[in-house]
Amino acid sequence: MEIIQIKDLHKTYDEGKIEVHAVNGISLTVAEGEFTAIVGPSGSGKTTLLNMIGGLDRPSGGEVIINGTEITKLSSRELINFRLNNIGFVFQSYNLIPVLTAHENVEFIMQLQNKPQTERHKRTIELLESVGLGDKMDVRPRYLSGGQQQRVAVARALASKPRFILADEPTANLDSKATANLLEIMERLNHEEKMTFLFSTHDQRVVNKAHRVITIEDGIVISDVEQQHIVHPSDC
Amino acid sequence: MILAIAWKNIWRNRLRSLIVIAATAIGVAAGTYSASLMFGVATQKINAAISNEVSHIQLHHPRFRENYEIQYTLPEAEKMIRDISRLPEVKSVAARTIITGMMMSAASATGIKINGIDPVVERKTTSLYTKISDTSGAYFGDGLRNPVVISQKLAEKLNVHLKSKLVLRFQSADGSLIEGAFKICGIYRTSNGMFDQLNVFVRQSDLAALLGNAPVHEIVVLLHDNSDIKKVMPVLKQKYPAAEVKDWQELFPELGMLTAMLTTMNYMILGIILAALAFGIVNTMLMIVLERSRELGMLMAVGMNKHKVFRMIMLESILLSLCGGIAGIVISFFLIQLSARTGIDLSAFGQGFEAMGYDPVMYPELRPGFFVGTVIMVIFTGILSSLYPARKALAINPALAVKNE
């Protein structure tokens, strides 16, 4: 089943006299359970594409259909609500709330959804344990390593029970051990819970783990390949 | 949830928040303490006026207070006094003969209001007798013939002292001039310079000897409690339709309005202080929004709606102001407790105060209602101060804010 459908997507920035076509007519679909990487050089349009899929940015043209909903037609208020209930976000810089503990950071999303307290508490514990942070529930982000913070961010992204997770360069600030750890968690969630991941990356280790790799250059898709899982020596 | 996050957020930069809180606390403390001083002064003024001058209720001939003319007396005054005394709310009733006239010494002369009183009854009704110091004689008690109690101000003006002779001259009801020699038996001094400059007190019986009778121009009623006025006034008005029955607020409207006027003024002063403080809070909140734009963008990206973001910024601003406001009220409370017993002595400027009818020793008065009003104003300041920063927060583009550096 297709979760994401993109049809002839355009994004043009007006930089004075010059028009920059950050995304220039991309069409693609992402099915449920995919583990897809979007790669390409800096400025190729990866982040812009992810922002439009995530409803953070409005396209200049084309359609973004998420789970049957044409999100470009939603009002700002509807879009915020749609994001809350359908999309999980993982950012490069973790973006946790520093005054909240790991537990509170994860629970917070469910509070926005007005979930009951018992359900929130139970799910938060399950999620933090599933990312290996069962012993760090009451720790604030500044006392966690980068890898641990990003795992909290993954748990937070999963908290709302989204249809898919969008991750923009999730391993860019992590060392190799933390990267491997995070990838293992993401893969496990993908295998066991059929969670769909769509992420942009420059990291070859992450690309190697992806089932599908979409390469973008100058705002257009230049290749879209399914790949068998290859174990590289660097993964060991 | 939003409240808990807002509370935690204000302690992110402890020093900055404490500076804002301290500034607000000092401003609110200054505003509320000065207000309590003004309220205290007003209460002192009202109490002094009731106690020394007007009592709670007065009855006159309807035309008497126009020009204080001697012929406008209260008929059947004795019966009226007897009947009024029987009311359970009434503490005491005194009758006065009031005549305007001249007072002359060997050195000078001045216009005055002669109050003919029964010293025994008057003692129960007004506390003027307490305003005569030990060295300034007595309240009609030393057996002098035709004794008169005058103020220190008049004594200085006429260059007289205890036991000096004075001549009181006034017009009788038939227009003839009457003169009487009196001897100063006591010199009083109240905090109301205007009252002191005008009023002298003689025995009603001495005036009767000069006039041939003792007309009653004024019946003064002292109640057990100020709040009884509402109960007693309608009774007296109904019972004596031919008389003018007025309470102290009607007799001295400026006194009645004093509290209301001061309350308005104090709220205005506090409003000005809070308006100045609001700029500091706005500045701080703008810095907070600027520093946290990435986080605010993330919150909007993951699904926190604008209403909740707005509410969070507003709550942070309110909590910041409220902490300062409550701290200020606590400081003010202790300052009031500290100075309420001893008072603040402004005797150095006392003459000016007395000339305006105020006591130079001020006793601040705690008014819980004003503190409640202050808290509401502080919350309002917090809300107002948050509007611009919150608008700035809502203008954040989540896509740009969470953009990787």
XYZ file of C-alpha atoms in Angstrom:
641
model
C 0.000 0.000 0.000
C 1.349 3.401 -0.954
C 1.679 5.821 1.935
C 3.337 8.672 0.104
C 2.477 9.756 -3.418
C 4.227 12.718 -4.992
C 3.084 13.987 -8.341
C 5.101 16.455 -10.415
C 6.302 18.334 -7.343
C 7.877 21.750 -7.812
C 9.406 24.231 -5.415
C 10.722 27.484 -6.724
C 12.409 30.139 -4.606
C 12.401 33.683 -5.864
C 15.874 35.031 -5.091
C 15.548 38.511 -6.519
C 16.020 38.340 -10.296
C 16.874 34.647 -10.228
C 14.368 31.837 -9.746
C 15.837 28.806 -7.991
C 14.119 25.514 -8.771
C 14.919 23.535 -5.634
C 12.559 20.744 -6.620
C 11.799 20.518 -10.300
C 9.052 18.058 -11.136
C 9.615 15.058 -8.855
C 7.111 12.208 -8.901
C 7.520 9.157 -6.712
C 5.685 6.860 -4.362
C 6.698 5.258 -1.091
C 4.955 2.084 0.032
C 4.227 1.055 3.594
C 7.178 -0.627 5.283
C 9.839 0.831 3.014
C 13.248 1.844 4.330
C 14.169 4.501 1.830
C 17.145 6.826 1.599
C 17.203 10.028 -0.374
C 20.724 10.936 -1.361
C 22.336 13.656 -3.366
C 24.888 16.441 -3.080
C 24.287 19.511 -0.908
C 21.762 21.836 -2.500
C 20.253 19.034 -4.605
C 16.812 19.514 -3.004
C 16.711 16.618 -0.485
C 15.676 18.702 2.520
C 13.207 20.753 0.472
C 11.594 17.532 -0.750
C 11.387 16.120 2.791
C 9.937 19.398 4.090
C 7.184 19.280 1.493
C 6.435 15.632 2.193
C 6.297 16.489 5.891
C 3.999 19.445 5.301
C 6.545 21.924 6.666
C 6.839 23.706 3.353
C 4.250 24.390 0.655
C 5.104 23.313 -2.915
C 4.990 25.763 -5.811
C 3.257 23.093 -7.862
C 2.279 19.440 -7.859
C 0.666 17.221 -5.262
C 1.708 15.508 -2.055
C -0.724 12.768 -1.077
C -0.137 11.132 2.294
C -2.237 8.105 3.048
C -4.919 9.349 0.653
C -4.924 12.976 1.881
C -3.770 15.722 -0.443
C -1.860 17.714 2.192
C -1.124 20.739 0.017
C -4.822 21.527 0.147
C -4.977 21.517 3.945
C -5.138 24.758 5.936
C -2.241 25.600 8.273
C -4.242 24.413 11.274
C -5.267 21.168 9.578
C -1.709 20.605 8.455
C -0.322 20.930 11.997
C -2.888 18.421 13.205
C -2.118 16.139 10.284
C 1.596 16.209 11.061
C 0.917 15.442 14.710
C -1.087 12.325 13.941
C 0.552 10.985 10.797
C 4.217 11.909 10.574
C 7.142 11.332 12.919
C 10.106 13.670 12.592
C 13.758 13.018 13.404
C 16.052 15.994 12.980
C 19.809 16.159 12.525
C 20.265 18.216 15.700
C 17.885 16.024 17.778
C 15.872 19.113 18.804
C 14.762 17.769 22.163
C 13.269 20.136 24.722
C 16.175 20.743 27.118
C 14.058 21.394 30.226
C 12.239 18.061 29.906
C 13.534 14.612 30.752
C 13.769 11.852 28.150
C 10.456 10.494 29.427
C 8.776 13.911 29.273
C 10.145 14.602 25.779
C 8.529 11.428 24.467
C 5.325 11.782 26.459
C 4.896 15.388 25.348
C 3.818 14.397 21.813
C 1.065 12.200 23.224
C -0.014 15.040 25.488
C -0.456 17.151 22.361
C -2.705 14.364 21.089
C -4.652 14.443 24.364
C -3.980 10.759 25.056
C -4.871 9.558 28.568
C -2.130 9.661 31.171
C -1.905 5.893 31.726
C -1.591 5.191 28.019
C 1.048 7.906 27.648
C 3.101 6.599 30.527
C 2.962 2.981 29.356
C 3.855 3.778 25.758
C 6.679 6.136 26.756
C 8.302 3.409 28.817
C 7.889 0.866 26.004
C 9.384 3.230 23.440
C 12.352 4.289 25.540
C 13.070 0.664 26.393
C 12.843 -0.293 22.740
C 15.546 2.275 21.891
C 17.690 1.037 24.766
C 17.129 3.971 27.119
C 15.035 2.321 29.791
C 17.555 3.468 32.392
C 17.654 7.085 31.195
C 13.985 7.996 31.543
C 14.507 10.794 34.038
C 17.633 12.223 32.491
C 17.596 15.570 30.762
C 19.018 15.811 27.212
C 22.203 17.630 28.222
C 23.262 14.628 30.296
C 22.804 12.281 27.333
C 25.303 11.596 24.539
C 24.452 12.620 20.969
C 23.534 9.043 20.091
C 21.289 8.734 23.133
C 19.589 12.036 22.335
C 18.909 10.891 18.790
C 17.416 7.653 20.132
C 15.111 9.717 22.355
C 14.195 11.675 19.212
C 13.318 8.413 17.432
C 11.196 7.333 20.401
C 9.494 10.742 20.328
C 8.861 10.407 16.571
C 7.204 7.035 17.191
C 5.144 8.259 20.148
C 2.255 9.578 18.098
C 1.950 6.242 16.214
C 2.712 7.911 12.872
C 2.240 6.329 9.457
C 5.886 6.978 8.615
C 9.018 8.673 9.915
C 10.840 11.429 8.082
C 14.447 11.812 9.110
C 16.653 14.565 7.774
C 20.296 13.513 8.052
C 19.650 11.638 11.304
C 23.226 10.396 11.724
C 25.072 13.530 10.625
C 26.094 14.480 14.171
C 26.789 10.948 15.400
C 29.995 8.950 15.642
C 30.210 5.550 13.969
C 29.186 3.570 17.054
C 26.134 5.746 17.699
C 25.279 5.640 13.993
C 25.390 1.837 13.970
C 23.283 1.722 17.108
C 20.662 4.089 15.681
C 20.547 2.226 12.355
C 20.031 -1.040 14.181
C 17.065 0.433 16.030
C 15.590 1.922 12.865
C 15.993 -1.353 10.993
C 14.444 -3.309 13.834
C 11.432 -0.974 13.929
C 11.156 -1.308 10.163
C 11.331 -5.121 10.272
C 9.306 -5.802 13.379
C 6.720 -3.035 13.340
C 6.677 -2.377 9.608
C 7.429 1.289 10.299
C 8.126 3.205 7.102
C 11.300 5.301 7.116
C 12.158 7.981 4.617
C 15.411 9.730 5.309
C 17.915 11.993 3.625
C 21.585 11.257 4.184
C 25.125 11.776 3.047
C 26.322 8.853 5.121
C 27.311 5.852 3.032
C 26.755 3.521 6.011
C 23.142 4.623 6.146
C 22.751 4.376 2.375
C 24.047 0.803 2.484
C 21.318 -0.186 4.936
C 18.511 1.322 2.835
C 16.264 -0.960 0.812
C 15.702 1.715 -1.731
C 17.922 4.645 -2.658
C 16.564 7.677 -4.473
C 19.235 9.992 -5.839
C 18.381 13.605 -6.458
C 20.398 16.218 -8.281
C 19.342 19.747 -9.200
C 15.829 19.063 -7.961
C 15.126 16.004 -10.090
C 15.338 12.275 -9.454
C 18.263 10.866 -11.406
C 18.050 7.322 -10.047
C 15.667 5.251 -7.936
C 17.068 1.821 -7.101
C 15.939 -1.055 -4.947
C 18.972 -2.646 -3.340
C 19.629 -5.914 -1.653
C 20.993 -5.590 1.832
C 24.755 -5.578 1.463
C 26.971 -5.886 4.480
C 30.000 -3.677 4.072
C 33.185 -4.146 6.052
C 32.609 -0.693 7.613
C 29.350 -1.951 9.155
C 31.146 -4.554 11.210
C 1.415 20.385 30.544
C 1.937 23.752 28.869
C 2.012 25.391 32.309
C 4.660 22.956 33.566
C 6.835 23.534 30.505
C 6.385 27.305 30.778
C 7.425 27.188 34.445
C 10.541 25.152 33.613
C 11.343 27.443 30.703
C 11.528 30.584 32.805
C 14.317 29.007 34.885
C 16.476 28.157 31.875
C 18.363 31.408 32.252
C 18.141 31.832 35.978
C 20.061 35.101 36.210
C 18.056 36.835 33.514
C 14.752 35.734 34.999
C 15.833 36.761 38.483
C 16.758 40.236 37.238
C 13.290 40.662 35.686
C 11.633 39.269 38.810
C 13.689 41.556 41.064
C 12.823 44.619 38.972
C 9.122 43.724 39.071
C 9.282 42.971 42.794
C 10.872 46.350 43.593
C 8.367 48.177 41.415
C 5.358 46.392 42.893
C 6.710 46.742 46.454
C 7.228 50.480 45.951
C 3.785 50.886 44.395
C 1.882 48.887 46.996
C 3.792 50.309 49.949
C 3.241 53.895 48.848
C -0.420 53.017 48.284
C -0.682 51.594 51.802
C 0.833 54.810 53.144
C -1.743 56.877 51.310
C -4.563 54.626 52.500
C -3.223 54.931 56.031
C -3.118 58.703 55.806
C -6.664 58.770 54.468
C -7.926 56.550 57.270
C -6.131 58.700 59.857
C -7.669 61.800 58.341
C -11.168 60.304 58.321
C -10.844 58.906 61.829
C -9.505 62.219 63.136
C -12.340 64.108 61.476
C -14.973 61.779 62.929
C -13.338 61.713 66.316
C -12.466 65.420 66.741
C -14.841 67.300 64.511
C -17.954 65.846 62.955
C -18.789 62.530 64.619
C -20.871 60.184 62.485
C -24.117 62.111 61.998
C -25.173 65.736 62.508
C -28.608 67.352 62.600
C -29.209 71.024 61.824
C -31.950 73.387 60.833
C -32.157 73.000 57.018
C -30.870 76.551 56.476
C -28.291 76.722 59.242
C -25.266 75.535 57.280
C -25.826 78.143 54.557
C -24.437 81.016 56.630
C -24.363 79.743 60.218
C -27.008 82.293 61.174
C -27.923 82.234 64.832
C -31.696 82.163 64.348
C -31.728 78.781 62.572
C -31.978 76.554 65.648
C -33.335 73.063 66.210
C -36.649 73.273 68.089
C -37.318 70.654 70.737
C -33.643 69.757 70.801
C -33.795 68.258 74.274
C -36.480 65.790 73.248
C -34.574 64.947 70.073
C -31.428 64.218 72.108
C -33.368 62.007 74.487
C -34.967 60.033 71.652
C -31.787 59.641 69.615
C -29.873 58.485 72.701
C -32.281 55.579 73.030
C -31.310 54.083 69.644
C -29.133 50.997 70.293
C -26.547 51.966 67.644
C -25.942 55.359 69.265
C -22.987 55.751 71.599
C -23.567 59.376 72.611
C -25.323 62.549 71.531
C -24.186 66.119 72.103
C -25.893 69.448 71.453
C -23.937 72.504 70.352
C -24.573 76.186 70.061
C -22.623 77.492 67.104
C -22.021 81.138 66.424
C -19.616 82.836 64.084
C -17.902 85.855 65.511
C -14.660 87.647 66.311
C -12.040 86.833 68.901
C -9.860 89.652 70.123
C -6.769 89.803 72.263
C -4.789 92.850 73.245
C -2.571 92.224 70.247
C -4.848 91.083 67.459
C -8.267 89.887 66.309
C -9.538 87.129 64.067
C -12.760 85.598 62.760
C -13.752 82.354 64.452
C -16.480 79.797 64.963
C -17.636 79.624 68.581
C -18.715 76.159 69.673
C -20.864 76.243 72.782
C -20.709 72.778 74.326
C -21.489 70.773 77.414
C -17.942 69.573 78.286
C -19.173 66.440 80.067
C -21.311 65.264 77.154
C -18.802 66.458 74.566
C -16.093 64.339 76.153
C -18.180 61.282 75.346
C -18.803 62.407 71.786
C -15.548 63.908 70.522
C -11.969 63.357 71.576
C -10.813 66.938 71.304
C -9.948 66.877 75.010
C -7.123 64.448 74.177
C -5.556 67.097 71.979
C -4.634 69.273 74.937
C -1.169 68.391 76.187
C -0.249 68.307 79.893
C 1.449 71.689 79.678
C -1.369 73.311 77.731
C -4.026 73.529 80.394
C -7.204 71.517 80.812
C -10.515 70.843 79.097
C -12.769 73.155 81.147
C -11.656 71.637 84.455
C -9.874 74.238 86.573
C -12.739 76.396 87.869
C -12.009 79.465 85.737
C -14.900 81.837 85.021
C -15.910 81.883 81.341
C -13.251 79.421 80.219
C -12.394 79.006 76.532
C -10.390 76.352 74.756
C -8.566 77.619 71.707
C -6.010 76.094 69.352
C -2.305 76.651 69.473
C -2.501 78.240 66.044
C -4.961 80.853 67.261
C -2.934 81.386 70.427
C 0.121 82.161 68.324
C -1.868 84.346 65.960
C -3.382 86.410 68.776
C -0.193 86.281 70.816
C -1.937 84.818 73.895
C -1.195 81.976 76.277
C -2.866 79.998 79.038
C -5.060 82.125 81.296
C -4.836 85.087 78.922
C -8.030 87.065 78.551
C -9.893 87.159 75.272
C -13.004 88.924 74.116
C -15.539 87.079 71.973
C -17.874 89.299 69.955
C -20.871 88.088 67.995
C -24.301 89.116 66.827
C -27.460 88.025 68.632
C -30.624 86.871 66.858
C -32.044 90.404 67.025
C -28.917 91.878 65.404
C -27.385 93.458 68.501
C -23.687 92.952 69.193
C -22.773 90.873 72.208
C -19.348 90.761 73.799
C -18.026 88.486 76.479
C -14.664 88.188 78.241
C -13.220 84.689 78.402
C -10.083 83.200 79.883
C -8.021 80.559 78.127
C -8.210 77.323 80.103
C -6.762 74.982 77.509
C -4.887 75.056 74.212
C -5.447 72.190 71.814
C -3.646 71.072 68.724
C -5.060 68.660 66.140
C -3.463 67.481 62.917
C -5.932 69.581 60.946
C -4.562 73.120 60.716
C -7.687 74.418 58.995
C -9.893 73.177 61.828
C -7.537 74.664 64.424
C -7.543 78.100 62.807
C -11.303 78.391 63.040
C -12.698 76.652 66.111
C -12.875 77.788 69.725
C -14.857 76.025 72.452
C -16.777 77.565 75.317
C -19.369 76.245 77.750
C -22.878 76.315 76.360
C -24.063 77.703 79.705
C -21.674 80.679 79.425
C -23.048 81.498 75.994
C -26.569 81.147 77.375
C -25.735 83.746 80.015
C -24.683 86.179 77.287
C -27.549 85.381 74.919
C -30.255 84.928 77.500
C -30.956 81.387 76.285
C -29.002 78.389 74.919
C -30.104 77.784 71.331
C -29.142 74.427 69.864
C -27.849 74.675 66.289
C -26.219 71.298 65.988
C -26.875 67.831 67.353
C -23.876 65.543 67.000
C -24.428 61.772 67.028
C -21.598 59.313 67.674
C -22.359 55.685 66.764
C -20.767 52.515 68.043
C -19.671 51.666 64.525
C -19.271 53.556 61.271
C -21.223 50.851 59.450
C -24.302 51.693 61.581
C -24.709 54.924 59.616
C -26.694 53.094 56.939
C -29.101 51.849 59.559
C -29.490 55.011 61.654
C -29.680 57.616 58.891
C -33.057 56.519 57.458
C -34.499 56.349 60.964
C -33.441 59.899 61.795
C -34.503 61.250 58.430
C -37.928 59.728 58.830
C -38.288 60.872 62.411
C -37.109 64.470 61.865
C -38.272 65.504 58.405
C -37.953 69.182 59.326
C -34.275 68.827 60.169
C -31.287 68.379 57.898
C -29.755 64.993 58.743
C -26.328 64.403 57.259
C -23.616 61.820 57.802
C -19.929 62.695 57.816
C -19.530 61.815 54.152
C -22.231 64.288 53.206
C -20.932 66.953 55.561
C -17.381 66.594 54.257
C -17.742 65.116 50.760
C -14.015 65.510 50.189
C -13.446 63.069 53.056
C -15.993 60.652 51.679
C -14.342 60.721 48.277
C -10.817 60.621 49.656
C -10.598 56.833 49.770
C -12.138 56.355 46.342
C -9.890 59.046 44.896
C -6.773 57.570 46.499
C -7.682 54.074 45.297
C -7.946 55.329 41.723
C -4.727 57.296 42.096
C -2.867 54.344 43.579
C -3.984 52.053 40.775
C -2.830 54.674 38.285
C 0.597 54.934 39.931
C 0.894 51.156 39.998
C -0.215 51.038 36.363
C 2.550 53.470 35.386
C 5.146 51.402 37.295
C 3.929 48.196 35.656
C 3.846 49.817 32.216
C 7.523 50.737 32.631
C 8.302 47.195 33.835
C 6.380 45.747 30.885
C 9.043 47.037 28.487
C 11.656 45.035 30.369
C 9.479 41.932 30.255
C 8.826 42.389 26.525
C 12.565 42.682 25.940
C 13.260 39.529 27.940
C 10.505 37.583 26.220
C 11.796 38.665 22.802
C 15.245 37.367 23.739
C 13.671 34.104 24.885
C 11.791 33.702 21.589
C 14.894 34.539 19.577
C 17.068 32.089 21.517
C 14.514 29.317 21.251
C 13.385 29.811 17.655
C 14.775 26.380 16.648
C 12.935 24.685 19.496
C 9.724 26.594 18.834
C 10.016 25.645 15.156
C 10.484 22.001 16.153
C 7.390 22.160 18.370
C 5.330 23.507 15.498
C 6.852 20.936 13.130
C 5.932 17.974 15.318
C 2.369 19.198 15.725
C 2.076 21.789 18.479
C -0.564 24.155 17.186
C -0.143 27.925 17.161
C -2.676 28.392 19.906
C -0.605 26.260 22.261
C 2.660 27.967 21.281
C 1.019 31.343 21.925
C -0.298 30.096 25.257
C 3.125 28.817 26.299
C 4.857 32.154 25.586
C 2.037 34.022 27.334
C 2.239 31.760 30.370
C 5.992 32.261 30.605
C 5.485 36.020 30.581
C 2.669 35.816 33.139
C 4.688 33.547 35.435
C 7.687 35.849 35.201
C 5.587 38.903 36.108
C 3.621 37.032 38.735
C 6.783 35.841 40.525
C 7.956 39.457 40.667
C 4.510 40.700 41.655
C 4.098 38.228 44.507
C 7.651 38.859 45.725
C 6.880 42.596 45.667
C 3.678 42.103 47.640
C 5.505 39.987 50.240
C 8.199 42.673 50.602
C 5.518 45.328 50.865
C 3.612 43.269 53.448
C 6.652 43.043 55.707
C 7.470 46.741 55.243
C 3.904 47.611 56.255
C 4.079 45.339 59.306
C 7.412 46.876 60.233
C 6.271 50.486 60.034
C 2.596 50.107 61.009
C 3.375 50.254 64.738
C 5.890 53.075 64.835
C 4.576 55.017 61.855
C 6.691 57.131 59.559
C 7.430 60.458 61.141
C 7.468 63.302 58.653
C 7.405 65.982 61.319
C 10.220 67.784 59.514
C 7.629 68.595 56.867
C 4.827 68.451 59.417
C 3.639 72.019 59.106
C 2.784 71.488 55.468
C 0.909 68.308 56.283
C -0.982 69.871 59.140
C -1.904 72.880 57.043
C -3.594 70.427 54.688
C -5.267 68.660 57.592
C -3.061 65.568 57.711
C -1.141 63.966 60.544
C 2.622 64.194 59.994
C 3.120 60.703 61.446
C 1.888 58.281 58.809
C 0.744 54.758 59.568
C 0.583 52.501 56.504
C -2.571 50.477 56.203
C -2.816 46.986 54.772
C -5.666 46.658 52.289
C -6.035 43.071 51.026
C -8.368 44.272 48.272
C -5.640 46.463 46.818
C -3.207 43.535 46.890
C -5.722 41.423 44.968
C -6.101 44.276 42.478
C -2.300 44.455 42.189
C -2.060 40.729 41.393
C -4.702 41.146 38.669
C -2.793 44.103 37.219
C 0.463 42.119 37.290
C -1.201 39.232 35.416
C -2.595 41.734 32.913
C 0.915 43.188 32.480
C 2.246 39.688 31.845
C -0.408 39.076 29.192
C 0.216 42.413 27.471
C 3.987 41.932 27.582
C 3.683 38.560 25.904
C 1.602 39.651 22.912
C 4.405 40.979 20.714
C 6.939 38.224 21.544
C 4.237 35.573 21.078
C 3.370 37.015 17.672
C 7.069 36.828 16.782
C 7.088 33.197 17.895
C 4.129 32.380 15.668
C 5.892 33.951 12.699
C 8.676 31.357 12.953
C 8.832 29.114 9.891
C 9.261 25.565 11.239
C 11.021 24.407 8.074
C 13.660 27.148 8.440
C 13.909 26.888 12.212
C 14.721 23.172 12.259
C 17.051 23.449 9.271
C 20.347 21.733 9.947
C 23.253 24.031 10.689
